């Protein structure tokens, strides 16, 4: 089937005149990134900014604990990161407070909680934040 240029033009004309649903109109977040109008209506910002907001709720050292949980430390090759995924925190201490912040931000979830200690595990978002590649994320979260 062949369209003449004229027919293509007319086809475009129809598309422009038909009112597109507003959710499909690309808009920009305050940071300048393009974001879907639906995203902006629901969250007021793009995905990257939402992530930045969640990271901003963390305190200094929290991400280091998250990385520690995943074995994502500089003395191990990145290909091994995610070989473990747990953090054992003493109850009522600074480590547990750090874990609770990570849970609230969606980067960790609470696991078994004992009388004196509690276990926490990184979520997929947490794995990504810690710098794991997709194989590492799968490795770390296969039990979740
Ligand atoms: Zn943004």
Coordinates of N, CA, C and O and ligand atoms in Angstrom, one line a residue:
X1 N 0.9 -1.2 0.0 CA 0.0 0.0 0.0 C 0.9 1.2 0.0 O 1.8 1.3 0.8
X2 N 0.6 2.2 -0.9 CA 1.4 3.4 -1.0 C 0.5 4.6 -0.7 O -0.6 4.7 -1.2
X3 N 1.0 5.5 0.1 CA 0.4 6.8 0.4 C 1.0 7.8 -0.5 O 2.2 7.8 -0.6
X4 N 0.3 8.7 -1.1 CA 0.9 9.8 -1.7 C 1.2 10.8 -0.5 O 0.6 10.7 0.6
X5 N 2.1 11.8 -0.8 CA 2.4 12.7 0.3 C 1.2 13.4 0.8 O 1.0 13.7 2.0
X6 N 0.3 13.7 -0.1 CA -1.0 14.4 0.2 C -1.8 13.6 1.2 O -2.3 14.1 2.2
X7 N -1.8 12.3 1.0 CA -2.6 11.5 1.9 C -2.0 11.4 3.3 O -2.6 11.4 4.3
X8 N -0.6 11.3 3.3 CA 0.1 11.3 4.6 C -0.2 12.6 5.4 O -0.5 12.6 6.5
X9 N -0.2 13.7 4.6 CA -0.4 15.0 5.2 C -1.8 15.0 5.9 O -2.0 15.5 7.0
X10 N -2.8 14.5 5.1 CA -4.1 14.5 5.7 C -4.2 13.7 6.9 O -4.9 14.0 7.9
X11 N -3.5 12.6 6.9 CA -3.5 11.6 8.0 C -3.0 12.4 9.3 O -3.5 12.3 10.3
X12 N -1.9 13.1 9.1 CA -1.3 13.9 10.2 C -2.3 14.9 10.7 O -2.4 15.1 11.9
X13 N -2.9 15.6 9.8 CA -3.9 16.6 10.1 C -5.0 16.0 11.1 O -5.3 16.6 12.1
X14 N -5.4 14.8 10.7 CA -6.5 14.2 11.6 C -5.9 14.0 13.0 O -6.6 14.2 14.0
X15 N -4.7 13.5 13.1 CA -4.1 13.2 14.4 C -3.9 14.4 15.2 O -4.1 14.4 16.4
X16 N -3.6 15.5 14.6 CA -3.4 16.8 15.3 C -4.7 17.3 15.8 O -4.8 17.7 17.0
X17 N -5.7 17.1 15.0 CA -7.0 17.7 15.4 C -7.7 16.8 16.5 O -8.4 17.4 17.4
X18 N -7.5 15.5 16.4 CA -8.1 14.7 17.4 C -7.5 15.0 18.8 O -6.2 15.1 18.9
X19 N -8.3 15.3 19.8 CA -7.6 15.6 21.1 C -7.0 14.4 21.7 O -7.7 13.4 22.0
X20 N -5.7 14.4 21.9 CA -5.0 13.3 22.5 C -5.3 13.3 24.0 O -5.5 14.4 24.6
X21 N -5.4 12.1 24.6 CA -5.6 12.1 26.1 C -4.4 12.8 26.8 O -3.3 12.7 26.4
X22 N -4.7 13.6 27.8 CA -3.7 14.5 28.4 C -2.5 13.7 29.0 O -1.4 14.2 29.1
X23 N -2.7 12.4 29.4 CA -1.6 11.7 30.0 C -0.5 11.4 29.1 O 0.6 11.1 29.5
X24 N -0.7 11.5 27.8 CA 0.3 11.2 26.8 C 1.1 12.4 26.4 O 2.1 12.3 25.7
X25 N 0.7 13.6 26.9 CA 1.5 14.8 26.5 C 2.7 14.9 27.4 O 2.7 14.9 28.6
X26 N 3.9 14.9 26.7 CA 5.1 14.9 27.5 C 5.3 16.3 28.2 O 5.1 17.3 27.6
X27 N 5.7 16.3 29.4 CA 5.9 17.6 30.1 C 7.2 17.5 30.8 O 7.9 16.5 30.7
X28 N 7.6 18.6 31.4 CA 8.9 18.6 32.1 C 8.7 18.8 33.6 O 7.9 19.5 34.0
X29 N 9.6 18.1 34.3 CA 9.7 18.2 35.7 C 10.4 19.5 36.0 O 11.1 20.1 35.1
X30 N 10.4 20.0 37.2 CA 11.1 21.2 37.6 C 12.6 21.1 37.4 O 13.3 22.1 37.1
X31 N 13.2 19.9 37.4 CA 14.6 19.6 37.2 C 15.0 19.7 35.7 O 16.1 19.7 35.3
X32 N 13.9 19.8 34.8 CA 14.2 19.9 33.4 C 14.1 18.6 32.6 O 14.0 18.5 31.4
X33 N 14.0 17.5 33.4 CA 13.8 16.2 32.8 C 12.4 16.1 32.2 O 11.4 16.6 32.8
X34 N 12.2 15.3 31.1 CA 10.9 15.1 30.6 C 10.2 14.0 31.5 O 10.8 13.1 31.9
X35 N 8.9 14.3 31.7 CA 8.2 13.3 32.6 C 6.8 13.3 32.0 O 6.3 14.2 31.5
X36 N 6.1 12.1 32.2 CA 4.7 12.0 31.8 C 3.8 12.9 32.7 O 4.0 13.0 33.9
X37 N 2.8 13.5 32.0 CA 1.9 14.3 32.8 C 1.3 13.6 33.9 O 1.1 14.1 35.0
X38 N 1.0 12.3 33.7 CA 0.4 11.5 34.7 C 1.3 11.3 36.0 O 0.9 11.5 37.1
X39 N 2.6 11.1 35.7 CA 3.6 11.1 36.7 C 3.6 12.4 37.5 O 3.7 12.4 38.7
X40 N 3.6 13.5 36.8 CA 3.7 14.8 37.4 C 2.4 15.1 38.2 O 2.5 15.6 39.3
X41 N 1.3 14.6 37.7 CA 0.0 14.9 38.4 C 0.0 14.1 39.7 O -0.4 14.5 40.8
X42 N 0.5 12.8 39.7 CA 0.5 12.0 40.8 C 1.6 12.3 41.9 O 1.3 12.3 43.1
X43 N 2.8 12.6 41.4 CA 3.9 12.8 42.3 C 4.5 14.2 42.3 O 5.3 14.5 43.1
X44 N 4.1 15.0 41.3 CA 4.7 16.3 41.2 C 6.1 16.4 40.7 O 6.7 17.5 40.7
X45 N 6.7 15.3 40.4 CA 8.1 15.3 39.9 C 8.4 14.0 39.1 O 7.6 13.0 39.2
X46 N 9.5 14.0 38.5 CA 9.9 12.9 37.7 C 10.5 11.8 38.6 O 10.7 12.0 39.8
X47 N 10.7 10.6 38.0 CA 11.2 9.4 38.8 C 12.5 9.7 39.4 O 12.7 9.4 40.6
X48 N 13.4 10.4 38.7 CA 14.7 10.7 39.2 C 14.6 11.6 40.5 O 15.3 11.4 41.5
X49 N 13.7 12.6 40.4 CA 13.6 13.5 41.5 C 12.9 12.8 42.7 O 13.3 13.1 43.9
X50 N 12.0 11.9 42.5 CA 11.4 11.1 43.6 C 12.5 10.3 44.3 O 12.5 10.2 45.5
X51 N 13.4 9.7 43.5 CA 14.4 8.9 44.1 C 15.3 9.8 44.9 O 15.7 9.5 46.0
X52 N 15.7 11.0 44.3 CA 16.5 11.9 45.1 C 15.9 12.3 46.4 O 16.6 12.5 47.4
X53 N 14.6 12.5 46.4 CA 13.9 12.9 47.6 C 14.0 11.8 48.7 O 14.2 12.0 49.9
X54 N 13.9 10.5 48.2 CA 14.0 9.4 49.1 C 15.4 9.3 49.7 O 15.6 9.0 50.9
X55 N 16.4 9.5 48.8 CA 17.8 9.5 49.3 C 18.0 10.6 50.3 O 18.8 10.4 51.3
X56 N 17.4 11.7 50.1 CA 17.6 12.9 50.9 C 17.1 12.6 52.4 O 17.5 13.3 53.3
X57 N 16.2 11.6 52.6 CA 15.8 11.3 53.9 C 16.8 10.5 54.7 O 16.7 10.3 55.9
X58 N 17.8 10.0 54.0 CA 18.8 9.2 54.7 C 19.9 10.1 55.4 O 20.0 11.2 55.1
X59 N 20.5 9.5 56.4 CA 21.6 10.2 57.1 C 22.9 9.7 56.5 O 23.0 8.7 55.9
X60 N 24.0 10.5 56.9 CA 25.3 10.1 56.4 C 25.6 8.7 57.0 O 25.4 8.4 58.2
X61 N 26.1 7.9 56.1 CA 26.5 6.5 56.6 C 25.5 5.5 56.3 O 25.8 4.3 56.4
X62 N 24.2 5.9 56.1 CA 23.2 4.9 55.8 C 23.4 4.1 54.6 O 23.2 2.9 54.6
X63 N 23.9 4.8 53.5 CA 24.1 4.1 52.3 C 25.3 3.1 52.4 O 25.3 2.0 51.8
X64 N 26.3 3.5 53.3 CA 27.4 2.6 53.5 C 26.9 1.3 54.2 O 27.3 0.2 53.9
X65 N 25.9 1.4 55.1 CA 25.3 0.2 55.7 C 24.5 -0.6 54.7 O 24.6 -1.9 54.7
X66 N 23.9 0.0 53.8 CA 23.1 -0.7 52.7 C 24.1 -1.4 51.9 O 23.9 -2.6 51.6
X67 N 25.2 -0.8 51.5 CA 26.2 -1.4 50.7 C 26.9 -2.6 51.4 O 27.1 -3.7 50.9
X68 N 27.1 -2.4 52.7 CA 27.7 -3.5 53.6 C 26.7 -4.7 53.5 O 27.2 -5.8 53.4
X69 N 25.4 -4.5 53.6 CA 24.4 -5.6 53.6 C 24.6 -6.4 52.4 O 24.3 -7.6 52.4
X70 N 24.9 -5.7 51.3 CA 25.0 -6.4 50.0 C 26.4 -6.8 49.6 O 26.6 -7.4 48.5
X71 N 27.4 -6.6 50.5 CA 28.8 -6.9 50.2 C 29.3 -6.0 49.1 O 30.2 -6.4 48.4
X72 N 28.6 -4.9 48.9 CA 29.0 -4.0 47.8 C 30.1 -3.0 48.3 O 29.8 -1.8 48.4
X73 N 31.2 -3.5 48.6 CA 32.3 -2.7 49.1 C 33.5 -2.7 48.2 O 33.7 -3.6 47.4
X74 N 34.3 -1.7 48.3 CA 35.4 -1.4 47.4 C 36.4 -2.5 47.3 O 37.1 -2.7 46.3
X75 N 36.5 -3.3 48.4 CA 37.5 -4.4 48.4 C 37.0 -5.7 47.8 O 37.7 -6.7 47.8
X76 N 35.8 -5.6 47.2 CA 35.3 -6.8 46.4 C 35.0 -6.3 45.0 O 34.5 -5.2 44.8
X77 N 35.2 -7.2 44.0 CA 34.9 -6.8 42.6 C 33.4 -6.6 42.5 O 32.6 -7.3 43.1
X78 N 32.9 -5.7 41.7 CA 31.5 -5.4 41.5 C 30.7 -6.6 41.0 O 29.5 -6.7 41.4
X79 N 31.4 -7.5 40.3 CA 30.7 -8.7 39.8 C 30.2 -9.6 40.9 O 29.3 -10.4 40.7
X80 N 30.8 -9.4 42.1 CA 30.4 -10.3 43.3 C 29.3 -9.6 44.2 O 28.8 -10.2 45.0
X81 N 29.1 -8.3 43.9 CA 28.2 -7.6 44.8 C 26.8 -8.2 44.7 O 26.3 -8.7 43.7
X82 N 26.2 -8.3 45.9 CA 24.8 -8.9 46.0 C 24.9 -10.4 46.4 O 23.9 -11.1 46.4
X83 N 26.2 -10.9 46.6 CA 26.3 -12.3 47.0 C 25.7 -12.5 48.4 O 25.3 -13.7 48.8
X84 N 25.5 -11.5 49.1 CA 24.8 -11.5 50.4 C 23.8 -10.4 50.4 O 23.9 -9.4 49.7
X85 N 22.8 -10.5 51.3 CA 21.8 -9.5 51.4 C 21.1 -9.5 52.8 O 20.0 -9.9 52.9
X86 N 21.9 -9.1 53.7 CA 21.3 -9.0 55.1 C 22.1 -8.0 55.9 O 23.3 -7.9 55.7
X87 N 21.5 -7.4 56.8 CA 22.2 -6.6 57.8 C 21.6 -6.9 59.2 O 20.4 -6.9 59.3
X88 N 22.4 -7.3 60.1 CA 22.0 -7.6 61.4 C 22.2 -6.4 62.3 O 23.4 -6.1 62.5
X89 N 21.2 -5.8 62.8 CA 21.3 -4.6 63.7 C 20.9 -5.0 65.1 O 19.9 -5.6 65.3
X90 N 21.7 -4.5 66.0 CA 21.2 -4.6 67.4 C 20.0 -3.8 67.7 O 19.9 -2.7 67.1
X91 N 19.1 -4.3 68.5 CA 17.8 -3.5 68.7 C 18.1 -2.2 69.5 O 18.9 -2.2 70.5
X92 N 17.5 -1.2 69.1 CA 17.5 0.1 69.8 C 18.8 0.9 69.5 O 18.9 2.0 70.2
X93 N 19.6 0.5 68.7 CA 20.9 1.2 68.5 C 20.8 2.1 67.2 O 19.8 2.1 66.5
X94 N 22.0 2.7 67.0 CA 22.1 3.6 65.8 C 21.9 2.8 64.5 O 21.4 3.4 63.5
X95 N 22.4 1.6 64.5 CA 22.3 0.8 63.3 C 20.9 0.5 62.9 O 20.5 0.6 61.8
X96 N 20.1 0.2 64.0 CA 18.7 -0.1 63.7 C 18.0 1.2 63.2 O 17.1 1.1 62.3
X97 N 18.3 2.3 63.8 CA 17.7 3.6 63.3 C 18.0 3.8 61.8 O 17.2 4.2 61.1
X98 N 19.3 3.5 61.5 CA 19.7 3.7 60.1 C 18.8 2.8 59.2 O 18.4 3.2 58.1
X99 N 18.6 1.5 59.7 CA 17.9 0.5 58.9 C 16.4 1.0 58.7 O 15.8 0.9 57.7
X100 N 15.9 1.6 59.8 CA 14.5 2.1 59.8 C 14.3 3.2 58.7 O 13.3 3.3 58.1
X101 N 15.3 4.0 58.6 CA 15.3 5.1 57.6 C 15.4 4.5 56.2 O 14.6 4.9 55.3
X102 N 16.2 3.5 56.1 CA 16.3 2.8 54.8 C 15.0 2.1 54.4 O 14.6 2.1 53.2
X103 N 14.3 1.5 55.4 CA 13.0 0.9 55.2 C 12.0 1.9 54.7 O 11.3 1.7 53.8
X104 N 12.0 3.1 55.5 CA 11.0 4.1 55.2 C 11.2 4.7 53.8 O 10.2 5.0 53.1
X105 N 12.4 4.7 53.3 CA 12.7 5.2 52.0 C 12.5 4.2 50.9 O 12.7 4.5 49.7
X106 N 12.3 2.9 51.3 CA 12.0 1.9 50.3 C 13.2 1.2 49.9 O 13.2 0.4 48.9
X107 N 14.4 1.4 50.5 CA 15.6 0.8 50.1 C 15.9 -0.6 50.8 O 16.7 -1.3 50.4
X108 N 15.2 -0.8 51.9 CA 15.4 -2.0 52.6 C 14.0 -2.5 53.2 O 13.1 -1.7 53.3
X109 N 13.9 -3.8 53.5 CA 12.7 -4.2 54.2 C 13.2 -5.0 55.4 O 14.3 -5.5 55.5
X110 N 12.3 -5.0 56.4 CA 12.6 -5.6 57.7 C 12.4 -7.1 57.5 O 11.4 -7.6 56.9
X111 N 13.3 -7.9 58.1 CA 13.2 -9.3 58.1 C 12.9 -9.8 59.4 O 12.1 -9.2 60.2
X112 N 13.6 -10.9 59.8 CA 13.3 -11.5 61.1 C 13.7 -10.5 62.2 O 14.8 -10.0 62.2
X113 N 12.9 -10.4 63.2 CA 13.2 -9.5 64.3 C 13.2 -10.3 65.6 O 12.2 -10.9 66.0
X114 N 14.4 -10.4 66.2 CA 14.5 -11.0 67.5 C 14.5 -10.1 68.6 O 14.3 -8.9 68.5
X115 N 14.7 -10.6 69.8 CA 14.6 -9.8 71.0 C 15.8 -8.7 71.1 O 15.6 -7.6 71.4
X116 N 17.0 -9.2 70.6 CA 18.1 -8.4 70.7 C 18.7 -7.8 69.4 O 19.5 -6.9 69.4
X117 N 18.2 -8.5 68.3 CA 18.7 -8.0 67.0 C 17.6 -8.2 66.0 O 16.7 -9.0 66.2
X118 N 17.8 -7.4 64.9 CA 16.8 -7.5 63.8 C 17.6 -7.6 62.5 O 18.6 -7.0 62.4
X119 N 17.0 -8.3 61.6 CA 17.6 -8.5 60.2 C 16.9 -7.6 59.2 O 15.6 -7.5 59.3
X120 N 17.7 -7.1 58.3 CA 17.1 -6.2 57.3 C 17.7 -6.6 55.9 O 18.8 -7.1 55.9
X121 N 16.9 -6.5 54.9 CA 17.3 -6.9 53.5 C 17.1 -5.8 52.5 O 16.1 -5.1 52.6
X122 N 18.0 -5.7 51.6 CA 17.9 -4.6 50.6 C 16.8 -5.0 49.6 O 16.6 -6.1 49.2
X123 N 16.0 -4.0 49.2 CA 15.0 -4.1 48.2 C 15.7 -4.0 46.8 O 16.9 -3.6 46.8
X124 N 15.0 -4.2 45.7 CA 15.6 -3.9 44.4 C 16.1 -2.5 44.3 O 17.1 -2.3 43.7
X125 N 15.2 -1.6 44.7 CA 15.6 -0.2 44.6 C 16.9 0.1 45.5 O 17.8 0.8 45.0
X126 N 17.0 -0.6 46.6 CA 18.2 -0.5 47.4 C 19.4 -1.1 46.8 O 20.5 -0.5 46.8
X127 N 19.2 -2.2 46.1 CA 20.3 -2.8 45.3 C 20.9 -1.9 44.3 O 22.1 -1.7 44.1
X128 N 19.9 -1.2 43.6 CA 20.3 -0.3 42.5 C 21.1 0.9 43.1 O 22.1 1.4 42.6
X129 N 20.5 1.4 44.2 CA 21.2 2.5 44.9 C 22.6 2.2 45.3 O 23.5 3.0 45.3
X130 N 22.8 0.9 45.7 CA 24.1 0.5 46.2 C 25.1 0.3 45.0 O 26.3 0.0 45.2
X131 N 24.5 0.4 43.8 CA 25.4 0.3 42.6 C 25.5 -1.1 42.0 O 26.4 -1.4 41.1
X132 N 24.6 -2.0 42.4 CA 24.6 -3.4 41.8 C 24.1 -3.3 40.4 O 23.2 -2.6 40.0
X133 N 24.7 -4.2 39.5 CA 24.2 -4.3 38.2 C 23.0 -5.2 38.2 O 22.6 -5.8 39.2
X134 N 22.4 -5.5 37.0 CA 21.1 -6.2 37.0 C 21.3 -7.7 37.5 O 20.5 -8.2 38.2
X135 N 22.5 -8.3 37.2 CA 22.8 -9.6 37.6 C 22.9 -9.6 39.2 O 22.4 -10.5 39.9
X136 N 23.5 -8.6 39.7 CA 23.7 -8.5 41.2 C 22.4 -8.3 41.9 O 22.1 -8.9 42.9
X137 N 21.5 -7.5 41.3 CA 20.2 -7.3 41.8 C 19.4 -8.6 41.9 O 18.8 -8.9 42.9
X138 N 19.5 -9.4 40.8 CA 18.8 -10.7 40.8 C 19.4 -11.6 41.9 O 18.6 -12.2 42.6
X139 N 20.7 -11.6 41.9 CA 21.4 -12.5 42.9 C 20.9 -12.1 44.3 O 20.6 -13.0 45.1
X140 N 20.9 -10.8 44.6 CA 20.6 -10.4 46.0 C 19.2 -10.5 46.3 O 18.8 -10.7 47.5
X141 N 18.2 -10.5 45.4 CA 16.8 -10.5 45.7 C 16.1 -11.8 45.3 O 14.9 -11.8 45.4
X142 N 16.8 -12.8 45.0 CA 16.1 -14.0 44.6 C 15.3 -14.7 45.7 O 14.4 -15.4 45.4
X143 N 15.7 -14.4 47.0 CA 14.9 -15.0 48.1 C 13.7 -14.1 48.5 O 12.9 -14.5 49.3
X144 N 13.7 -12.9 48.0 CA 12.6 -12.0 48.4 C 11.3 -12.3 47.9 O 11.2 -12.9 46.8
Ligands
LIG1 ZN1 12.8 15.8 38.0

